[in-house]
Coordinates of C-alpha atoms in Angstrom, one line a residue:
M1 CA 84.1 13.3 -1.7
K2 CA 84.3 15.3 -5.1
Y3 CA 82.1 12.8 -7.0
P4 CA 79.6 12.5 -4.4
L5 CA 78.9 15.9 -4.5
I6 CA 78.6 16.0 -7.9
L7 CA 76.2 13.3 -8.0
G8 CA 74.1 14.8 -5.1
F9 CA 73.7 18.1 -6.9
G10 CA 72.8 16.3 -10.1
I11 CA 70.1 14.5 -8.2
V12 CA 68.8 17.9 -6.7
A13 CA 68.9 19.4 -10.4
I14 CA 66.6 16.5 -11.6
D15 CA 64.3 17.1 -8.8
V16 CA 63.9 20.7 -9.6
I17 CA 63.3 19.8 -13.4
V18 CA 60.5 17.4 -12.2
W19 CA 59.0 20.0 -9.9
R20 CA 59.4 22.8 -12.4
F21 CA 58.0 21.0 -15.7
R22 CA 55.6 18.8 -13.7
L23 CA 56.9 15.6 -15.0
P24 CA 55.2 13.2 -15.1
A25 CA 51.8 14.9 -15.3
H26 CA 50.1 12.6 -12.8
E27 CA 50.5 14.0 -9.4
F28 CA 50.8 10.7 -7.6
S29 CA 53.5 9.4 -10.0
R30 CA 55.3 12.6 -9.7
L31 CA 55.4 12.3 -5.9
L32 CA 56.6 8.8 -6.1
L33 CA 59.4 10.0 -8.5
R34 CA 60.5 12.7 -6.2
L35 CA 60.3 10.4 -3.2
A36 CA 62.6 8.0 -5.2
L37 CA 65.1 10.8 -5.9
F38 CA 65.3 11.8 -2.2
S39 CA 65.9 8.2 -1.3
V40 CA 68.8 8.0 -3.7
L41 CA 70.2 11.4 -2.4
S42 CA 70.0 10.2 1.2
W43 CA 71.8 7.0 0.1
V44 CA 74.6 9.0 -1.6
L45 CA 74.9 11.3 1.6
F46 CA 75.3 8.7 4.0
W47 CA 77.5 6.5 1.8
S48 CA 79.9 9.3 1.3
G49 CA 79.9 10.1 4.9
L50 CA 77.8 13.3 4.7
S51 CA 75.4 13.0 7.4
P52 CA 72.6 15.7 7.6
F53 CA 72.9 15.3 11.3
T54 CA 76.4 16.4 11.5
Q55 CA 78.6 19.1 10.0
A56 CA 80.1 18.3 6.6
P57 CA 83.8 16.8 6.8
D58 CA 86.9 17.9 5.1
L59 CA 87.4 21.0 7.1
N60 CA 90.8 21.5 5.5
A61 CA 89.1 21.8 1.9
V62 CA 86.9 24.9 2.4
E63 CA 85.2 24.7 -0.9
Q64 CA 84.1 21.1 -0.4
H65 CA 83.2 21.5 3.1
W66 CA 80.8 24.4 2.2
L67 CA 79.3 22.5 -0.6
G68 CA 78.6 19.6 1.6
Q69 CA 77.1 22.0 4.1
V70 CA 74.8 23.3 1.4
L71 CA 73.8 19.8 0.2
E72 CA 72.9 18.7 3.8
I73 CA 70.8 22.0 4.2
I74 CA 69.1 21.1 0.9
W75 CA 68.4 17.6 2.1
W76 CA 66.5 19.0 5.1
L77 CA 64.4 21.4 2.8
M78 CA 63.6 18.5 0.5
A79 CA 62.5 16.4 3.4
A80 CA 60.2 19.0 4.6
R81 CA 58.7 19.6 1.0
L82 CA 58.1 16.1 0.4
L83 CA 56.6 15.5 3.8
T84 CA 54.1 18.3 3.1
L85 CA 53.2 17.0 -0.5
S86 CA 52.9 13.3 1.1
L87 CA 50.5 14.5 3.5
D88 CA 48.8 16.7 1.1
T89 CA 48.3 14.1 -1.6
L90 CA 47.8 10.7 0.4
L91 CA 46.0 11.9 3.6
L92 CA 44.0 15.2 3.3
P93 CA 40.5 15.0 1.8
S94 CA 40.0 16.5 -1.6
A95 CA 38.1 19.5 -0.2
W96 CA 40.8 20.4 2.3
R97 CA 43.3 20.2 -0.7
R98 CA 41.2 22.7 -2.9
Q99 CA 41.2 25.1 0.1
R100 CA 44.9 24.8 0.8
L101 CA 44.6 26.5 4.2
F102 CA 45.6 23.6 6.2
S103 CA 48.3 22.4 3.7
D104 CA 49.8 26.1 3.9
V105 CA 49.8 26.1 7.5
F106 CA 51.3 22.7 8.0
G107 CA 53.9 23.4 5.4
A108 CA 55.2 26.7 7.1
V109 CA 55.5 24.7 10.3
V110 CA 57.4 21.9 8.6
F111 CA 59.8 24.2 6.8
L112 CA 60.3 26.3 10.0
A113 CA 61.2 23.0 11.8
A114 CA 63.6 22.0 9.0
V115 CA 65.4 25.4 9.1
V116 CA 65.8 24.9 12.8
A117 CA 67.1 21.4 12.4
A118 CA 69.5 22.6 9.7
L119 CA 70.8 25.3 11.8
G120 CA 71.3 23.0 14.8
F121 CA 72.7 19.8 13.2
V122 CA 74.5 21.1 10.1
L123 CA 75.8 24.5 11.2
E124 CA 75.8 23.6 14.8
L125 CA 74.5 27.0 15.8
P126 CA 73.4 27.5 19.5
V127 CA 69.6 26.6 18.8
R128 CA 68.4 27.0 22.3
G129 CA 69.3 30.7 22.3
L130 CA 67.9 31.0 18.9
V131 CA 64.7 29.4 19.9
A132 CA 64.5 31.8 23.1
T133 CA 65.1 34.8 20.9
S134 CA 62.7 33.7 18.2
G135 CA 60.1 33.2 20.9
A136 CA 60.5 36.7 22.0
L137 CA 60.3 38.0 18.5
A138 CA 57.2 35.7 17.9
I139 CA 55.4 37.4 20.9
V140 CA 56.2 40.8 19.4
L141 CA 55.2 39.8 15.8
G142 CA 52.0 38.2 17.4
L143 CA 51.0 41.3 18.8
A144 CA 51.7 43.2 15.7
I145 CA 49.7 40.8 13.3
Q146 CA 47.0 39.6 15.8
S147 CA 44.2 40.4 13.4
T148 CA 45.9 38.4 10.8
L149 CA 46.5 35.5 13.1
S150 CA 42.9 35.5 14.0
D151 CA 42.1 35.2 10.4
V152 CA 44.5 32.1 10.2
F153 CA 43.0 30.5 13.2
A154 CA 39.4 31.2 12.2
G155 CA 40.5 29.5 8.7
I156 CA 41.5 26.5 10.5
V157 CA 38.2 26.3 12.3
L158 CA 36.3 26.8 9.0
N159 CA 38.4 24.1 7.3
T160 CA 37.9 21.5 10.0
T161 CA 34.1 22.2 10.5
E162 CA 33.4 22.8 6.9
P163 CA 30.4 24.9 6.9
Y164 CA 31.0 25.4 3.2
S165 CA 33.5 24.5 0.6
V166 CA 34.8 25.7 -2.7
G167 CA 31.9 25.7 -5.2
D168 CA 29.0 26.1 -2.7
W169 CA 26.5 29.0 -3.0
V170 CA 26.6 30.7 0.4
M171 CA 25.1 33.7 2.3
I172 CA 27.4 35.2 4.9
D173 CA 25.2 37.6 6.9
D174 CA 23.8 39.7 4.0
V175 CA 26.2 38.9 1.3
E176 CA 25.4 36.0 -1.2
G177 CA 27.7 34.4 -3.6
K178 CA 29.7 31.5 -4.9
V179 CA 32.8 30.3 -3.0
V180 CA 35.7 30.3 -5.5
E181 CA 38.6 30.3 -2.9
M182 CA 39.6 29.6 0.6
N183 CA 42.9 30.6 1.9
W184 CA 44.6 31.2 5.1
R185 CA 43.3 34.7 5.4
A186 CA 39.9 35.0 3.7
T187 CA 37.1 33.4 1.8
H188 CA 36.5 34.7 -1.8
L189 CA 33.0 34.9 -3.2
L190 CA 31.8 35.5 -6.6
T191 CA 28.6 37.5 -6.3
G192 CA 25.6 37.6 -8.7
Q193 CA 27.1 40.9 -10.2
G194 CA 30.2 39.1 -11.4
N195 CA 32.4 40.7 -8.6
T196 CA 34.8 39.0 -6.2
L197 CA 34.0 39.8 -2.6
I198 CA 36.7 39.0 0.1
V199 CA 35.4 38.0 3.4
P200 CA 38.2 37.6 6.1
N201 CA 37.9 34.4 8.0
A202 CA 37.5 36.0 11.4
V203 CA 34.4 37.7 10.2
A204 CA 33.0 34.5 8.5
A205 CA 33.7 32.4 11.6
K206 CA 31.5 34.8 13.6
A207 CA 28.8 35.5 10.9
K208 CA 25.5 33.7 10.3
I209 CA 26.1 31.4 7.3
S210 CA 23.4 30.0 5.0
N211 CA 24.7 27.4 2.7
N212 CA 22.4 27.2 -0.4
S213 CA 24.2 24.2 -1.8
R214 CA 23.3 21.8 1.1
P215 CA 21.4 19.6 0.7
A216 CA 22.4 18.9 -2.9
N217 CA 19.9 19.2 -5.7
V218 CA 17.3 21.2 -3.5
H219 CA 17.6 24.9 -3.5
G220 CA 14.9 27.3 -2.2
L221 CA 13.7 30.5 -3.5
S222 CA 11.3 33.0 -1.8
L223 CA 9.2 35.9 -3.2
V224 CA 7.5 38.4 -0.9
L225 CA 4.6 40.2 -2.6
E226 CA 2.9 43.1 -1.0
I227 CA -0.9 43.0 -2.0
E228 CA -3.5 45.7 -1.4
P229 CA -5.3 45.0 1.9
E230 CA -8.7 45.1 0.1
A231 CA -8.1 41.8 -1.4
R232 CA -9.6 38.8 0.0
P233 CA -6.9 36.5 1.3
K234 CA -8.3 33.3 -0.2
T235 CA -8.4 35.0 -3.6
V236 CA -4.8 35.9 -3.3
L237 CA -3.6 32.5 -2.1
D238 CA -5.5 30.5 -4.6
A239 CA -3.9 32.8 -7.3
L240 CA -0.4 32.2 -5.9
G241 CA -1.1 28.5 -5.8
Q242 CA -2.0 28.5 -9.4
A243 CA 1.1 30.5 -10.1
L244 CA 3.3 27.9 -8.3
T245 CA 1.5 25.1 -10.3
G246 CA 2.1 26.8 -13.5
C247 CA 5.8 27.3 -12.9
N248 CA 7.8 24.3 -14.5
A249 CA 11.0 25.1 -13.0
I250 CA 9.5 24.6 -9.5
L251 CA 10.0 21.0 -8.0
A252 CA 6.9 19.1 -7.0
A253 CA 8.8 17.8 -3.9
P254 CA 9.5 19.4 -1.5
A255 CA 6.2 20.9 -2.1
P256 CA 6.0 24.7 -2.9
S257 CA 3.8 26.9 -0.6
A258 CA 2.1 30.3 -0.5
R259 CA 1.2 31.9 3.0
M260 CA 0.2 35.3 4.4
K261 CA 3.4 36.7 6.2
R262 CA 2.5 39.8 7.9
T263 CA 0.2 42.9 7.6
T264 CA 1.3 46.6 7.5
L265 CA -0.7 49.8 7.5
N266 CA -0.7 49.9 3.8
S267 CA -0.5 46.2 2.4
V268 CA -0.5 42.6 3.2
Q269 CA 2.7 40.7 2.7
Y270 CA 2.3 37.3 1.1
E271 CA 5.2 34.8 0.8
V272 CA 5.6 32.3 -2.0
V273 CA 8.3 29.6 -1.6
G274 CA 9.4 26.9 -4.1
F275 CA 12.5 24.8 -4.8
V276 CA 14.6 24.1 -7.9
D277 CA 17.2 21.3 -8.5
D278 CA 19.9 23.5 -9.8
M279 CA 21.4 26.8 -8.3
N280 CA 22.0 28.1 -11.6
K281 CA 18.1 27.9 -12.3
K282 CA 17.2 30.1 -9.4
L283 CA 17.4 33.4 -10.9
N284 CA 15.2 32.4 -14.1
A285 CA 12.8 30.5 -11.9
S286 CA 12.4 33.5 -9.7
N287 CA 11.6 35.7 -12.6
E288 CA 9.2 33.3 -14.3
L289 CA 7.6 32.8 -10.9
F290 CA 7.1 36.6 -10.4
D291 CA 5.7 36.9 -13.8
L292 CA 3.1 34.1 -13.3
C293 CA 2.0 35.6 -9.8
Y294 CA 1.5 38.9 -11.5
R295 CA -0.7 37.2 -14.2
H296 CA -2.6 35.1 -11.9
L297 CA -3.2 38.0 -9.5
A298 CA -4.5 40.0 -12.4
A299 CA -6.7 37.4 -13.7
S300 CA -8.3 37.1 -10.2
G301 CA -9.1 40.7 -10.0
V302 CA -6.3 41.7 -7.5
A303 CA -4.9 45.2 -8.6
L304 CA -1.3 45.9 -8.0
R305 CA -0.7 49.5 -7.1
A306 CA 2.0 51.6 -5.6
L307 CA 2.0 51.3 -1.6
G308 CA 0.7 54.2 0.2
M309 CA -1.6 55.3 -2.6
P310 CA -5.4 55.4 -2.4
A311 CA -7.1 52.6 -4.3
P312 CA -8.3 53.6 -7.8
T313 CA -11.8 54.1 -8.3
P314 CA -13.5 51.1 -9.8
T315 CA -14.5 51.7 -13.3
A316 CA -16.8 49.4 -15.5
H317 CA -15.1 47.6 -18.2
D318 CA -15.4 44.6 -20.3
A319 CA -13.5 41.7 -19.0
R320 CA -13.0 40.3 -22.4
E321 CA -11.6 43.4 -23.8
A322 CA -9.3 43.7 -20.8
L323 CA -8.1 40.0 -21.5
L324 CA -7.6 40.7 -25.3
K325 CA -5.4 43.8 -24.3
R326 CA -3.1 41.6 -22.3
V327 CA -2.5 38.9 -25.1
S328 CA 0.5 39.4 -27.1
L329 CA -1.1 37.9 -30.1
F330 CA -3.4 40.9 -30.3
E331 CA -1.0 43.7 -29.4
S332 CA -1.2 45.2 -32.7
L333 CA -5.1 45.7 -32.7
T334 CA -6.7 48.9 -32.1
G335 CA -9.3 49.8 -29.5
D336 CA -12.1 49.5 -32.0
E337 CA -10.9 46.2 -33.3
I338 CA -10.4 45.0 -29.8
T339 CA -14.0 45.7 -29.1
R340 CA -15.3 44.0 -32.3
L341 CA -13.3 40.8 -31.6
A342 CA -14.3 40.7 -27.9
A343 CA -18.0 40.5 -28.9
R344 CA -17.1 37.4 -30.7
L345 CA -15.7 35.5 -27.6
S346 CA -17.5 32.8 -25.9
R347 CA -16.9 31.9 -22.3
H348 CA -16.0 28.2 -21.3
E349 CA -15.3 27.0 -17.8
Y350 CA -13.5 23.7 -17.3
Q351 CA -12.8 21.6 -14.1
A352 CA -9.4 20.1 -13.2
N353 CA -7.9 17.2 -15.2
Q354 CA -10.1 17.8 -18.2
Q355 CA -8.9 17.3 -21.7
I356 CA -9.2 20.3 -23.8
L357 CA -7.4 19.4 -27.1
A358 CA -6.4 15.9 -28.2
S359 CA -3.1 15.1 -30.0
E360 CA -3.2 15.6 -33.8
A361 CA -6.5 17.4 -33.7
V362 CA -7.0 20.4 -35.8
P363 CA -8.3 23.2 -33.5
D364 CA -11.3 25.0 -34.9
S365 CA -11.3 27.8 -32.4
L366 CA -8.7 30.0 -30.7
S367 CA -8.6 29.7 -26.9
I368 CA -7.5 32.3 -24.6
V369 CA -6.7 31.5 -20.9
H370 CA -8.3 33.9 -18.5
S371 CA -7.5 32.0 -15.4
G372 CA -6.1 28.6 -14.4
V373 CA -3.2 26.3 -15.5
L374 CA -3.2 23.9 -18.3
A375 CA -0.6 21.2 -19.3
V376 CA 0.9 20.6 -22.7
T377 CA 1.7 17.0 -23.3
Y378 CA 3.7 15.3 -26.2
A379 CA 3.2 11.8 -27.0
E380 CA 6.5 9.7 -27.5
S381 CA 7.3 6.2 -28.1
S382 CA 8.2 5.8 -24.6
G383 CA 5.1 7.5 -23.3
S384 CA 3.7 10.9 -22.8
R385 CA 5.9 13.9 -21.7
E386 CA 4.8 17.2 -20.4
I387 CA 6.6 20.0 -22.3
A388 CA 5.1 23.2 -21.1
R389 CA 2.3 24.8 -18.9
I390 CA 0.0 27.5 -20.0
G391 CA -1.4 30.2 -17.9
P392 CA -3.3 33.4 -18.0
D393 CA -3.2 35.7 -21.0
E394 CA -1.7 32.9 -23.2
T395 CA -3.3 31.4 -26.2
F396 CA -3.3 28.0 -28.0
G397 CA -4.7 26.8 -31.3
E398 CA -3.4 29.5 -33.5
T399 CA -2.1 27.4 -36.3
G400 CA -5.2 25.4 -36.4
L401 CA -7.6 28.3 -36.4
L402 CA -5.3 30.4 -38.9
A403 CA -3.8 27.9 -41.2
G404 CA -5.6 24.6 -40.6
L405 CA -2.7 22.8 -39.1
P406 CA -2.8 20.0 -36.9
M407 CA -1.4 20.3 -33.2
H408 CA 0.9 17.5 -32.3
V409 CA 0.2 17.9 -28.5
S410 CA -2.6 17.3 -26.1
I411 CA -3.7 20.0 -23.8
A412 CA -5.6 19.4 -20.3
T413 CA -6.4 21.4 -17.3
L414 CA -4.4 21.0 -14.1
T415 CA -6.6 23.4 -12.2
P416 CA -10.1 24.7 -12.7
C417 CA -9.9 27.1 -15.7
L418 CA -11.8 29.9 -17.4
L419 CA -11.2 30.1 -21.0
Y420 CA -12.5 32.5 -23.9
Q421 CA -12.7 31.1 -27.4
V422 CA -13.1 32.7 -30.8
S423 CA -14.5 30.0 -33.4
K424 CA -13.2 29.7 -37.0
D425 CA -16.4 31.4 -38.5
D426 CA -16.1 34.3 -36.3
M427 CA -12.4 34.8 -36.9
T428 CA -12.9 34.4 -40.6
S429 CA -15.5 37.2 -40.7
F430 CA -13.3 39.3 -38.5
L431 CA -10.4 38.7 -40.7
K432 CA -12.4 39.7 -43.9
E433 CA -13.3 43.0 -42.2
H434 CA -9.7 43.6 -41.2
P435 CA -7.4 41.7 -43.5
Q436 CA -4.4 43.6 -42.3
V437 CA -4.8 41.8 -39.1
A438 CA -4.2 38.5 -40.5
K439 CA -1.0 39.6 -41.8
Q440 CA 0.1 41.0 -38.5
M441 CA -1.0 37.9 -36.6
C442 CA 1.0 35.7 -39.2
Q443 CA 4.1 38.0 -38.7
L444 CA 3.8 37.3 -34.9
L445 CA 3.5 33.6 -35.5
A446 CA 6.3 33.5 -38.1
Y447 CA 8.8 35.6 -36.1
R448 CA 8.0 34.5 -32.4
Q449 CA 9.8 31.3 -32.0
D450 CA 8.3 30.7 -28.6
A451 CA 4.8 30.8 -30.3
I452 CA 5.8 28.3 -33.0
S453 CA 7.6 26.0 -30.5
K454 CA 4.4 25.8 -28.2
L455 CA 2.4 24.9 -31.4
M456 CA 4.7 22.0 -31.9
T457 CA 3.8 22.1 -35.8
A458 CA 6.5 21.6 -38.4
I459 CA 6.4 24.4 -40.8
P460 CA 8.4 23.9 -44.1
V461 CA 11.0 26.6 -44.9
A462 CA 12.0 27.5 -48.6
K463 CA 15.6 28.6 -48.7
D464 CA 15.1 30.7 -51.8
T465 CA 13.3 33.5 -50.5
D466 CA 13.3 35.7 -47.7
H467 CA 10.6 35.5 -44.9
S468 CA 9.5 32.1 -46.4
V469 CA 7.8 30.9 -43.2
F470 CA 5.7 34.0 -43.0
Q471 CA 4.8 33.9 -46.9
W472 CA 3.9 30.2 -46.6
L473 CA 1.8 30.7 -43.5
F474 CA 0.1 33.9 -44.8
E475 CA -0.8 32.0 -47.9
K476 CA -2.5 29.2 -45.9
V477 CA -4.5 31.7 -44.0
R478 CA -5.7 33.5 -47.2
Q479 CA -6.9 30.3 -48.6
L480 CA -8.5 28.9 -45.5
H481 CA -10.3 32.1 -44.8
S482 CA -11.0 33.2 -48.4
L483 CA -9.2 36.6 -47.9
R484 CA -8.4 39.0 -50.6
D485 CA -4.8 39.3 -51.8
D486 CA -4.1 42.8 -50.7
S487 CA -0.3 42.5 -50.2

């Protein structure tokens, strides 16, 4: 019996090495190898007369007897482990395997059964009395850890019903986060602040659960805006509808919507609802949509003020001056310069689906959007592609007006639009009166990559000098508008 024991423990050692170093790397191949090792161990035991269902022989050789007993107990434990792995690898769905709850509970039950079998068959202990004693002990432990047991059984319910799985964005009651782990006790959420929040399974099973990841590729976002009650509802709804139209991140289907939600003593609440195709876009889309709502409401004359405060006294002001003050391109101008430039603006109204600028044209005026939404389209070999949308307080045609460069895009209205334009001649006379403004505007064009990207104009860059883009652009402006070189 000496050599079968050595062979048996050698097989156990090989199994430990396979388990510890994960050899081979493929999980299914590793399971097949361990099953083969277990089959060889079983053959060695039965061939040598060591049956896991009876005590080990050789009672006169104490050392060999106890080594045989240990090997038989190891056989039971290996059988329990391989049964658990086989169920986990071959039968359980991938979602259940990631959550681990069912595997852990089933493994605990199988190992408990293997221990009881080893005590009864190998050591020949009175299992009936042990089971009766363990039953009484289980009642005592159950009363002591009943809250933990409720988490375990609630976790089983959550795993079988699958209201969410690992990787889903969910809201459990008022807590929102991404599910990063599900175990026998709790669900782990990664919140938007980067913190891990642990929700006990018993709490999650009783809570109201909103799964933002289902259905896939459609995730809703909602903004609630409180508007002064003096504003006409149609004006507000039209402005919010244009904001939804101007937000590129919002899906066209399902269709976004805006509605009046409820009224209070100090305001009227309006809700804006849209959808995105990726949960990671939800935050940026919400911020962009809120900014667009603000701008379109301001363009429609809807004032945003602190709730509970009296409405400000209307004051007469020039709409063109107010518009110029909101445009980032003219943020460096003084009040007097704004007034002089506003006098040169001309008002233009356009209907929906009307082309404003053709591709490859050189704009001879600077257009400032007061209200409405315009689409910027780029012509490719495969067809036209919309690359951006323009809304209130934004401009286009800067490089054509300032430097005489063509635009490689076409611009058309999506909704009725109101534009203010300043012509090349008016801008030339204005820049001659204020030559420092030309430099400031060129600095904005040179250093603001978002403005340059909207122009879609390739600007050559000289690598031998600093600020070469600005210098090249400013030289073009000086030549085109016959400005003095005051730099």
